[in-house]
mmCIF file of C-alpha atoms and ligand atoms in Angstrom:
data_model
loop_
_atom_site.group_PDB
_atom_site.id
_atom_site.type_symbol
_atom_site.label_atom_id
_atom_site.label_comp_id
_atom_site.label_asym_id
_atom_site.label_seq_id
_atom_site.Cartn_x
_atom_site.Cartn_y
_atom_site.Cartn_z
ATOM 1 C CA UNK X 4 0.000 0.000 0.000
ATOM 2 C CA UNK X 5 1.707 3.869 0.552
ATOM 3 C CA UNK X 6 0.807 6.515 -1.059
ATOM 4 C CA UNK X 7 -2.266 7.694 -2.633
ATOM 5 C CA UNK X 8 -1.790 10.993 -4.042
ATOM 6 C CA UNK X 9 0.193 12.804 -6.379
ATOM 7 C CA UNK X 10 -0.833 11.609 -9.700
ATOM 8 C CA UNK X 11 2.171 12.876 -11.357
ATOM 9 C CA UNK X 12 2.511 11.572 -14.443
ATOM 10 C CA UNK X 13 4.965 8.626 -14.829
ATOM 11 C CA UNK X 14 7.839 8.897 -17.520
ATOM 12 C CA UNK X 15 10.515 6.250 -17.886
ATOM 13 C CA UNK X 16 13.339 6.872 -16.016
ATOM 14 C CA UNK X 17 16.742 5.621 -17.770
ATOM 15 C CA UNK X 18 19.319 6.675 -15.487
ATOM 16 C CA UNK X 19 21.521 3.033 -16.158
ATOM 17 C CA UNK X 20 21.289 0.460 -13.122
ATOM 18 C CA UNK X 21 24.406 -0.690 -11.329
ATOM 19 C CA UNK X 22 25.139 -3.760 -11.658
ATOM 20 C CA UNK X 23 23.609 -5.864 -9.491
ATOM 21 C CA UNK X 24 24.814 -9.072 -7.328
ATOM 22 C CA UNK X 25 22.201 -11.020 -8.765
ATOM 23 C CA UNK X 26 23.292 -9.900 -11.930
ATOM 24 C CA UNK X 27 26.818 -11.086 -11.342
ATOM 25 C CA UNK X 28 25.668 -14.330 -9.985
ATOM 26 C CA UNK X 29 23.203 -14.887 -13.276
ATOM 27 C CA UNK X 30 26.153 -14.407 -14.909
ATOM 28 C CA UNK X 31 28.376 -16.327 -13.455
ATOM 29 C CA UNK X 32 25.903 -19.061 -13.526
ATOM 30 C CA UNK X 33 25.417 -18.806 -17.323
ATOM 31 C CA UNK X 34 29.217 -19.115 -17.702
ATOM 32 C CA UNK X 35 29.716 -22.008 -15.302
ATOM 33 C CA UNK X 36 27.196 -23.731 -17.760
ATOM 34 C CA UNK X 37 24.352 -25.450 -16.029
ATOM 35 C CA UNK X 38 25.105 -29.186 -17.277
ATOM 36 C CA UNK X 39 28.850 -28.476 -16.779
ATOM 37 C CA UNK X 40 30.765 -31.172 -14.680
ATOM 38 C CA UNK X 41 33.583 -29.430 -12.826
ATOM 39 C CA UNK X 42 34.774 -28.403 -9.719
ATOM 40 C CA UNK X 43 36.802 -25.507 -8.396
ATOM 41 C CA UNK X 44 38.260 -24.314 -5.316
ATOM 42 C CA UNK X 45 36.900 -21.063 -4.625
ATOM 43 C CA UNK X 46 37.258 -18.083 -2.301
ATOM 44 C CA UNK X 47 35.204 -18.767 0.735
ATOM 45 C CA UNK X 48 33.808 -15.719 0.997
ATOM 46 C CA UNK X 49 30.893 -16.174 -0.749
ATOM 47 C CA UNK X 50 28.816 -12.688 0.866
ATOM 48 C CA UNK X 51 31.181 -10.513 -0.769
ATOM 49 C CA UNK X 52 29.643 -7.137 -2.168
ATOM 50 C CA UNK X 53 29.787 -5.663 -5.311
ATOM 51 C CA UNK X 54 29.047 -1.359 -5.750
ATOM 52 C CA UNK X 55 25.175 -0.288 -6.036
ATOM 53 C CA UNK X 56 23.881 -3.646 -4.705
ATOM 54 C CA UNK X 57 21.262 -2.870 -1.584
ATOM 55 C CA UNK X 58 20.706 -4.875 1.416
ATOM 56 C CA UNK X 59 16.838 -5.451 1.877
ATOM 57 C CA UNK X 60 15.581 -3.730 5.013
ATOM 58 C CA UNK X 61 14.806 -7.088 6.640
ATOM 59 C CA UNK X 62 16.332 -9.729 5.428
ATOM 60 C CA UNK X 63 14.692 -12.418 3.310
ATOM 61 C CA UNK X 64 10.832 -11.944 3.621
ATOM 62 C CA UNK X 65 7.653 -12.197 1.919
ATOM 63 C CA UNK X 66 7.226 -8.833 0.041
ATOM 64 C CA UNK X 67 3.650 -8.062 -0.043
ATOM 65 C CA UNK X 68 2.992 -5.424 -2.843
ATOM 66 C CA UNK X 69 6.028 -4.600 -5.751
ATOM 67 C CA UNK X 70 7.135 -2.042 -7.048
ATOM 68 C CA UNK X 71 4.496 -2.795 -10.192
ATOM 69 C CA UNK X 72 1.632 -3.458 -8.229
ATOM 70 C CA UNK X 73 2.296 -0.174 -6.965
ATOM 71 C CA UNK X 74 2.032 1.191 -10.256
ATOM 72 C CA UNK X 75 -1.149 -1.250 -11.486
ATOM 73 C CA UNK X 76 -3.306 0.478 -8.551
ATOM 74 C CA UNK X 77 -6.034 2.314 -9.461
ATOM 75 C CA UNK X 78 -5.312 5.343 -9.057
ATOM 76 C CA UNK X 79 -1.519 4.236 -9.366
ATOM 77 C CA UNK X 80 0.608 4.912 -6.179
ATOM 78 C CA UNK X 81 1.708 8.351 -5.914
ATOM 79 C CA UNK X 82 5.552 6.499 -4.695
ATOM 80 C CA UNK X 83 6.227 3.123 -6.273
ATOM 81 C CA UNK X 84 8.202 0.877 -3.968
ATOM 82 C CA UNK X 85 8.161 -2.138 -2.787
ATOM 83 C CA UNK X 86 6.439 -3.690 0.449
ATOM 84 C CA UNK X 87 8.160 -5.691 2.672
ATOM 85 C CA UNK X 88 5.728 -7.731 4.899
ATOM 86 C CA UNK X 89 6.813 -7.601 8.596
ATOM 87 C CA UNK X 90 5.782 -7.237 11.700
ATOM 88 C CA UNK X 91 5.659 -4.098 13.352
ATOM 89 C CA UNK X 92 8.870 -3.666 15.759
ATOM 90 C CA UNK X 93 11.102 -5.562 13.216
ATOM 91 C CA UNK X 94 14.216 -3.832 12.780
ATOM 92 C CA UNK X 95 14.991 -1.962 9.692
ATOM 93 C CA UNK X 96 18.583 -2.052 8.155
ATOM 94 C CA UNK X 97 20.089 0.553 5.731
ATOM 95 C CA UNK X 98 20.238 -0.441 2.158
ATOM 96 C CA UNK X 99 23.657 1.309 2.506
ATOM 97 C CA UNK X 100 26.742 3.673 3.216
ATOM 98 C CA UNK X 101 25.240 6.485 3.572
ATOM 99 C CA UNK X 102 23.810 9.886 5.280
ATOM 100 C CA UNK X 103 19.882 10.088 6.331
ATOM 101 C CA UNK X 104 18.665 13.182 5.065
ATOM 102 C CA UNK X 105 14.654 13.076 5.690
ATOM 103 C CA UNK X 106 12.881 12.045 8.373
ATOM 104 C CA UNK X 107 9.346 12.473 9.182
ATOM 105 C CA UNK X 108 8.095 11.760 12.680
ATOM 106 C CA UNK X 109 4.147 11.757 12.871
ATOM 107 C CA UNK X 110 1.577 9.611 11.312
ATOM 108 C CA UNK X 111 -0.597 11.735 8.837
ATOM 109 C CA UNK X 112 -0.668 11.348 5.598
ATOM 110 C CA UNK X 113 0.072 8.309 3.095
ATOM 111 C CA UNK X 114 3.643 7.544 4.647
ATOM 112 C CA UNK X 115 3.231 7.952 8.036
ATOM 113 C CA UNK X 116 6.859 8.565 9.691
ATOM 114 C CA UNK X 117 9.613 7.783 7.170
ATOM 115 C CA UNK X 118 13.444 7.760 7.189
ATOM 116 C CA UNK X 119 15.165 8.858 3.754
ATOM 117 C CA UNK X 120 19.140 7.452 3.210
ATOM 118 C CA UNK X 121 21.161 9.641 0.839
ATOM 119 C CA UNK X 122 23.444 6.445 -0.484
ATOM 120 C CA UNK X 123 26.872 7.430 -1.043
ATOM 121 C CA UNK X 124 26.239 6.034 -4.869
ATOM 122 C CA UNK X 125 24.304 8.931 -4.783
ATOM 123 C CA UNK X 126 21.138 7.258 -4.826
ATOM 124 C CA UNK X 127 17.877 8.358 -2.649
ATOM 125 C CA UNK X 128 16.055 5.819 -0.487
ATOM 126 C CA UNK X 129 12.790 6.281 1.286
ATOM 127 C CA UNK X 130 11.410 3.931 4.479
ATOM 128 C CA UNK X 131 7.720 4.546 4.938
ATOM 129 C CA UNK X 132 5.352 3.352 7.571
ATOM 130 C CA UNK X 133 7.585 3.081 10.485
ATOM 131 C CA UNK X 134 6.783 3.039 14.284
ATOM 132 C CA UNK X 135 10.013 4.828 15.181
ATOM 133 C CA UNK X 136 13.626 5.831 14.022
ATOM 134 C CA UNK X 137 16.376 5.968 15.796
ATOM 135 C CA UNK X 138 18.267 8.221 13.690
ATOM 136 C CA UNK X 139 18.205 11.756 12.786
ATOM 137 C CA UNK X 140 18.890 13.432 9.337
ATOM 138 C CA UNK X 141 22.902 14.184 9.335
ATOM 139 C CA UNK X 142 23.469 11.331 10.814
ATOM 140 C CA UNK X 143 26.258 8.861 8.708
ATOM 141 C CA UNK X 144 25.305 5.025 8.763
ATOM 142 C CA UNK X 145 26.951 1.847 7.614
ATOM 143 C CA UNK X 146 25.749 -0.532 5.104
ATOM 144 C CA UNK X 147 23.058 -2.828 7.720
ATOM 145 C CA UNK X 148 23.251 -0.473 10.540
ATOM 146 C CA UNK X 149 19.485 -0.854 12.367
ATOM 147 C CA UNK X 150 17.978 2.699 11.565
ATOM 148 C CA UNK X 151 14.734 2.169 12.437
ATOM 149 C CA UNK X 152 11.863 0.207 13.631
ATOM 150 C CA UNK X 153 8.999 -0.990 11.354
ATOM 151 C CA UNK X 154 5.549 -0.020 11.734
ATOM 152 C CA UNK X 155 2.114 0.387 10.369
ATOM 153 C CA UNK X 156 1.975 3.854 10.263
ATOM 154 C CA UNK X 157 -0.119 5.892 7.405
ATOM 155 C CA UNK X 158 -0.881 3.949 4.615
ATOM 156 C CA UNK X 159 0.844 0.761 6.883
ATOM 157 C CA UNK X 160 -1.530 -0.599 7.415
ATOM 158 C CA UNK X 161 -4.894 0.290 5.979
ATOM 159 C CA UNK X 162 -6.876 -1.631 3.359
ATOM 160 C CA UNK X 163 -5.625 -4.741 4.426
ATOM 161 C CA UNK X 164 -2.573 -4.729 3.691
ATOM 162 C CA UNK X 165 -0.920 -5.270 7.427
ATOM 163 C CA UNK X 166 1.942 -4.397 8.580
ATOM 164 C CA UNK X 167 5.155 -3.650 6.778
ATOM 165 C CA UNK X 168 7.762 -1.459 5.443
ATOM 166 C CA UNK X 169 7.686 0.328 1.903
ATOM 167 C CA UNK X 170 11.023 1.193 0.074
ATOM 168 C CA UNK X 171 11.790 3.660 -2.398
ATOM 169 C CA UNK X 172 14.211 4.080 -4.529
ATOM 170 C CA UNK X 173 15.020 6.791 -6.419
ATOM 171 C CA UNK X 174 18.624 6.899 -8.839
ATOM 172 C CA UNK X 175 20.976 9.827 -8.684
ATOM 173 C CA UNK X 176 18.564 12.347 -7.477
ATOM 174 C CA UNK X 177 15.963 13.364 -4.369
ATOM 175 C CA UNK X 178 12.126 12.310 -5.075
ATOM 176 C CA UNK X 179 11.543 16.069 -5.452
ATOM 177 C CA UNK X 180 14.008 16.484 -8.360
ATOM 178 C CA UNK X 181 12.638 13.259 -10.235
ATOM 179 C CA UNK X 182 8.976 12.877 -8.962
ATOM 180 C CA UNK X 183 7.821 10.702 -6.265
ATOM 181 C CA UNK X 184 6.416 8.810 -9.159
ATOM 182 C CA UNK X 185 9.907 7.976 -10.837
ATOM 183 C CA UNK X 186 11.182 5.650 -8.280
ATOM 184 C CA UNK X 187 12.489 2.647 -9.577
ATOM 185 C CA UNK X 188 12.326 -1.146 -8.575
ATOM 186 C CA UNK X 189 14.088 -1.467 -5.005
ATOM 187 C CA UNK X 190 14.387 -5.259 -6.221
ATOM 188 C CA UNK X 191 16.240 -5.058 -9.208
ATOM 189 C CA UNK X 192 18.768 -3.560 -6.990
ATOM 190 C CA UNK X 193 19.222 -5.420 -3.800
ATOM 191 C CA UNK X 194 21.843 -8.329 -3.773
ATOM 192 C CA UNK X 195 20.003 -11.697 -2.972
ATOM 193 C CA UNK X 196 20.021 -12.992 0.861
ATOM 194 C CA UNK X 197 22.583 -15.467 1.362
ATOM 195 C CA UNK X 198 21.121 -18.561 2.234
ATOM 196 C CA UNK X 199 22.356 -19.620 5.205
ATOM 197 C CA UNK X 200 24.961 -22.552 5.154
ATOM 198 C CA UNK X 201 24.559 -26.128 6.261
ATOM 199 C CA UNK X 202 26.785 -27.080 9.062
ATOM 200 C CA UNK X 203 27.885 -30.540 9.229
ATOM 201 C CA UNK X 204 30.408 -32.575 11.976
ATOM 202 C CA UNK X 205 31.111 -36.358 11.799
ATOM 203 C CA UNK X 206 33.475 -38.005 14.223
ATOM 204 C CA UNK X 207 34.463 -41.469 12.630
ATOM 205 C CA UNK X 208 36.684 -44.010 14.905
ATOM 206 C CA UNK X 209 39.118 -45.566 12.510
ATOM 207 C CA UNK X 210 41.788 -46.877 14.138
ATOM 208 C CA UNK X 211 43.885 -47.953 11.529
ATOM 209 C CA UNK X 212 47.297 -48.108 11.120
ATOM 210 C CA UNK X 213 48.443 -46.056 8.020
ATOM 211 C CA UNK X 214 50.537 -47.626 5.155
ATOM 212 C CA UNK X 215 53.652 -46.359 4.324
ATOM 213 C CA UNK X 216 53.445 -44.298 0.805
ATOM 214 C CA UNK X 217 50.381 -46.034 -0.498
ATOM 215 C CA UNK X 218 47.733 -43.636 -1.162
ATOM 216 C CA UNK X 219 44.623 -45.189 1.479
ATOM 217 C CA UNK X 220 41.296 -43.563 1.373
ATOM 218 C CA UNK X 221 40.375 -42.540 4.452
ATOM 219 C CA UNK X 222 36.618 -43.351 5.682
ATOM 220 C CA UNK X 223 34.060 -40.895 7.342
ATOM 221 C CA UNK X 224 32.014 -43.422 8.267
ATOM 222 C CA UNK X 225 31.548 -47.566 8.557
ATOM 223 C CA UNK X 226 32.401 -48.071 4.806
ATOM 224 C CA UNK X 227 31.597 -44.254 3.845
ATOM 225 C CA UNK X 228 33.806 -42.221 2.085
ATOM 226 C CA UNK X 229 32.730 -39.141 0.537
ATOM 227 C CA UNK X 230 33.604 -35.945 1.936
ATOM 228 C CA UNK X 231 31.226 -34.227 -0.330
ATOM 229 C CA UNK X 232 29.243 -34.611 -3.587
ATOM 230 C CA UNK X 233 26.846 -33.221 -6.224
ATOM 231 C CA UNK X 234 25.063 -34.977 -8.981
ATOM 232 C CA UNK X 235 23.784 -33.487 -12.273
ATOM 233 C CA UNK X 236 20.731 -31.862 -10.806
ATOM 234 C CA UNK X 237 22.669 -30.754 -6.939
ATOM 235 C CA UNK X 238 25.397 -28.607 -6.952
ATOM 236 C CA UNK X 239 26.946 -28.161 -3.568
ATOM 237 C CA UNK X 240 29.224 -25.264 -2.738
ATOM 238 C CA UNK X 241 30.973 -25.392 0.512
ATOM 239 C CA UNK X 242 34.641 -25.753 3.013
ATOM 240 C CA UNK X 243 35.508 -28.706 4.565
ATOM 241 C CA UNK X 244 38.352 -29.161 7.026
ATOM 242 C CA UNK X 245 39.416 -32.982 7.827
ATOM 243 C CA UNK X 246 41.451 -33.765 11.557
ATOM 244 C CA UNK X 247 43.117 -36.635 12.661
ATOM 245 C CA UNK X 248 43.488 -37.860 15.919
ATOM 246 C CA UNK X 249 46.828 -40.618 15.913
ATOM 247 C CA UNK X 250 49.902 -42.229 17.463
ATOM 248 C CA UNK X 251 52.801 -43.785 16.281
ATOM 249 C CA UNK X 252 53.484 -40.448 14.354
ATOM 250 C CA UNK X 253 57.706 -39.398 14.370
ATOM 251 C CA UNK X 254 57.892 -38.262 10.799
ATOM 252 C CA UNK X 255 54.070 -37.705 10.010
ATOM 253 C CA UNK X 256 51.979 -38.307 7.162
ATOM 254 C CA UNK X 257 50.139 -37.009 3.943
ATOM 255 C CA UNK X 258 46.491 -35.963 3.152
ATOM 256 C CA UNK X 259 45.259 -35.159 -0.156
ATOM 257 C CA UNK X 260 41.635 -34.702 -1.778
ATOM 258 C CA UNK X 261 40.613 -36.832 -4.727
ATOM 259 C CA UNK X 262 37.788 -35.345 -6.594
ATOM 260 C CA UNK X 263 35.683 -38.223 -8.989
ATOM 261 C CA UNK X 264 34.170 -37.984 -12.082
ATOM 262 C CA UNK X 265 31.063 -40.044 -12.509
ATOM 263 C CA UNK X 266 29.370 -41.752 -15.669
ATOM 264 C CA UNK X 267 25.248 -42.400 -15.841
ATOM 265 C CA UNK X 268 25.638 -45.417 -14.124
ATOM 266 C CA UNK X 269 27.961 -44.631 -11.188
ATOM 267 C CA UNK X 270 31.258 -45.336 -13.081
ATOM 268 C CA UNK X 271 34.213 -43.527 -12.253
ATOM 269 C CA UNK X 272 35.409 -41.960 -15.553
ATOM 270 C CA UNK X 273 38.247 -39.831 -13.822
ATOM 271 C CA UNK X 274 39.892 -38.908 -10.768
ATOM 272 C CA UNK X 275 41.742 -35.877 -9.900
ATOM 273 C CA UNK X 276 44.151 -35.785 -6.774
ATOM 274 C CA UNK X 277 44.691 -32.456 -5.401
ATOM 275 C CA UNK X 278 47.991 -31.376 -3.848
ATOM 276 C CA UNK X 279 48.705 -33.036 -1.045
ATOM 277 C CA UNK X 280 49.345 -31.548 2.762
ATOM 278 C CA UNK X 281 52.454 -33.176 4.827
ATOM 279 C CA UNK X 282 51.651 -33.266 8.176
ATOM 280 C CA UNK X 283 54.462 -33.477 10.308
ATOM 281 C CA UNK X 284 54.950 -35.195 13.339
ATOM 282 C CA UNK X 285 55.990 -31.963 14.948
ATOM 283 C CA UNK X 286 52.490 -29.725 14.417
ATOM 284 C CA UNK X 287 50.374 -32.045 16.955
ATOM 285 C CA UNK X 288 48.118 -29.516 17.987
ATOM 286 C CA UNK X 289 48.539 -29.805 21.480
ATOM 287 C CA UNK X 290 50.749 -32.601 23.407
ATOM 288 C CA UNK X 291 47.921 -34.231 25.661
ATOM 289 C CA UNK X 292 45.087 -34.302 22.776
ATOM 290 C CA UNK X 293 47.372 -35.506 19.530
ATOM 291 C CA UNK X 294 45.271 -33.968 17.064
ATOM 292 C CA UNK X 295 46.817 -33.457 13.745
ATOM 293 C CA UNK X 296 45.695 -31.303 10.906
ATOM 294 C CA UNK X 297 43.554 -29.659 9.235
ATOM 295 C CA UNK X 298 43.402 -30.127 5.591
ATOM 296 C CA UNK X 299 40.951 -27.471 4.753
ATOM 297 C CA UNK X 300 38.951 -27.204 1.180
ATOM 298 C CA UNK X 301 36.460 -24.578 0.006
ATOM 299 C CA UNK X 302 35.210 -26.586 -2.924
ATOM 300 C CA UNK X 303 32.234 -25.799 -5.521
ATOM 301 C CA UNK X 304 31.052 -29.124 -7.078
ATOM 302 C CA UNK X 305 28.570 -29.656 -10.052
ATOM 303 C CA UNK X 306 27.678 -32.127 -12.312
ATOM 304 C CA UNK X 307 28.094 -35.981 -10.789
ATOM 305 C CA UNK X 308 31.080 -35.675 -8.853
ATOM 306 C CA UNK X 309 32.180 -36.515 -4.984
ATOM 307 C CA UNK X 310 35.186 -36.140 -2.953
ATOM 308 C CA UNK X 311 37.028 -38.245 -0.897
ATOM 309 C CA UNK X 312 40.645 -38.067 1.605
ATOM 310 C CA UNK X 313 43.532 -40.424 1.459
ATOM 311 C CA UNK X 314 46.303 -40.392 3.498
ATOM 312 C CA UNK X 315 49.351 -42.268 3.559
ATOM 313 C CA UNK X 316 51.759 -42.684 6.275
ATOM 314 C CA UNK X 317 55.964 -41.128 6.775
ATOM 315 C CA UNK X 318 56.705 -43.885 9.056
ATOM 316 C CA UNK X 319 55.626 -46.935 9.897
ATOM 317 C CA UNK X 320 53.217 -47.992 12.707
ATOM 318 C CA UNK X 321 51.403 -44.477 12.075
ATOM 319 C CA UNK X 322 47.779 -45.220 13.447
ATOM 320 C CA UNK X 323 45.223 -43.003 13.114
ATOM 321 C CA UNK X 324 42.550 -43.015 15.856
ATOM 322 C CA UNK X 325 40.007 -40.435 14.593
ATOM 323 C CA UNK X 326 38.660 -39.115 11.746
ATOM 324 C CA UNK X 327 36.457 -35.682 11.902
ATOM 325 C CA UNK X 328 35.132 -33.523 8.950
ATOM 326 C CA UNK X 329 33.648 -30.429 9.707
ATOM 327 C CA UNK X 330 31.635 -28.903 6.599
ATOM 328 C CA UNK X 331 29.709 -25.742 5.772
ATOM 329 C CA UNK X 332 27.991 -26.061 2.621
ATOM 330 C CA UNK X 333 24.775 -25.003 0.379
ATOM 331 C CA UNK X 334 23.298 -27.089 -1.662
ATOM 332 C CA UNK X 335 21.758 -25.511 -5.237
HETATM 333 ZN ZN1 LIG N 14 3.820 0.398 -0.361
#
């Protein structure tokens, strides 16, 4: 809802749109190739941020009413944005960097009280139906700084459409300079939530002793091997670190990676040994808890693929007690 007034009358705006996260990761997507079998280490920092991509005010929720149902009303809304269904007290993060430069602090009209965020991209950003802000124009905030809380004020939360907060986004100039009605779509411009990761920890008691420079794959569980894997319809995108808990250990030992290629039928049609990690007998991680390690792995795997460890032993009599793998990852 927001907003009945001001029937100005729309004209396109074509001031160009940064480019967004989502557009990056469309892109990157399209050039990965969707049937592609491959896999890649990767940075681990997958929430990085690229210029002119917006946070959404609360996360990952239901929006209620876009930016073009804003515009399909009849009469059209006087301040296209988009609705963000919450309820009222959530707290309200800035889109980002930048000063607040409007703020309106009683409930009449359309918006009731409203916080506007000068970006430091130079774009204008408008909050609208809030119960209360807790910051006044002048005032510098970071990227996902709480600025306010939301509400149901004004337009909040008549005609049924509850509580929420509407967003407003106008590019490289203040409503007043462009018309309320030229706001563009908030959406096309805020970087997609980060789902959050999978966390995964497996303790496996092996208690083998290691052979001495033969390549042995090491389990995770009883007869269970695979550290990770994705198929042709699951990619999974993750880091894994692999400890070992062992005796017998003067000169150490090696762990490596192995990442298989699968056929239709489960065959392995390739296998690819990463570098491997020496482990001396030196870098126990403490004296009284022999823990040895970690091999760590970001890893981004699509197409039918799976990973597995092997170790193989310095000296001889090398046992290894304990196996653990430790794993964030997203499945796609
Ligand atoms: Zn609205």
């Amino acid at each position: 809802m927001c907003d009945a007034g001001d029937s100005e009358p729309s004209s396109e705006h074509r001031a160009q749109p940064f480019l967004s996260r989502r557009a990056l990761l469309v892109g990157a997507g399209v050039a990965f190739g969707a049937t592609a079998i491959g896999w890649d280490l990767i940075s681990p920092t997958l929430s990085a941020t690229a210029a002119g991509t917006y946070l959404r005010p609360c996360g990952d929720v239901r929006i209620s009413s876009s930016w073009q149902d804003h515009r399909n009303r009849t009469p059209p809304s006087g301040e296209p944005g988009t609705d963000y269904a919450v309820p009222v007290g959530t707290p309200i993060r800035a889109a980002a960097d930048g000063v607040i430069v409007d703020r309106k602090d009683t409930t009449s009209t359309a918006t009731g009280r409203y916080l506007a965020l000068r970006a430091d991209d130079g774009n204008y950003i408008r909050y609208l139906h809030l119960r209360s802000s807790s910051v006044l124009p002048g005032t510098r905030v970071s990227r996902g700084q709480v600025i306010a809380l939301s509400g149901a004020s004004g337009f909040g939360y008549e005609s049924g459409y509850g509580p929420h907060v509407h967003v407003s986004l106008w590019l490289g100039g203040t409503p007043l300079q462009l018309g309320f009605t030229n706001s563009v779509d908030f959406e096309n411009y805020a970087e997609p939530e980060d789902p959050m990761p999978i966390h995964q920890s497996s303790t496996y008691l092996w208690n083998s002793v290691v052979p001495v420079g033969i390549w042995t794959r090491v389990p995770v569980a009883t007869n269970l091997y695979w550290l990770a894997q994705s198929s042709a319809t699951v990619k999974e995108t993750g880091d894994l670190a692999i400890y070992f808990t062992a005796s017998g250990v003067t000169r150490g030992f090696q762990v490596r990676v192995v990442a298989e290629t699968l056929n239709a039928s489960g065959g392995v049609t390739n296998a690819a040994p990463q570098p491997a990690l020496e482990i001396r007998g030196t870098i126990a991680t403490t004296r009284n808890s022999p823990t040895y390690g970690s091999y760590s792995l970001p890893y981004s795997l699509s197409g039918p693929l799976r990973l597995f460890a092997e170790v193989r032993a310095l000296n001889g009599g090398l046992r290894i007690q304990q196996v653990t793998v430790k794993k964030n990852y997203w499945l796609s």
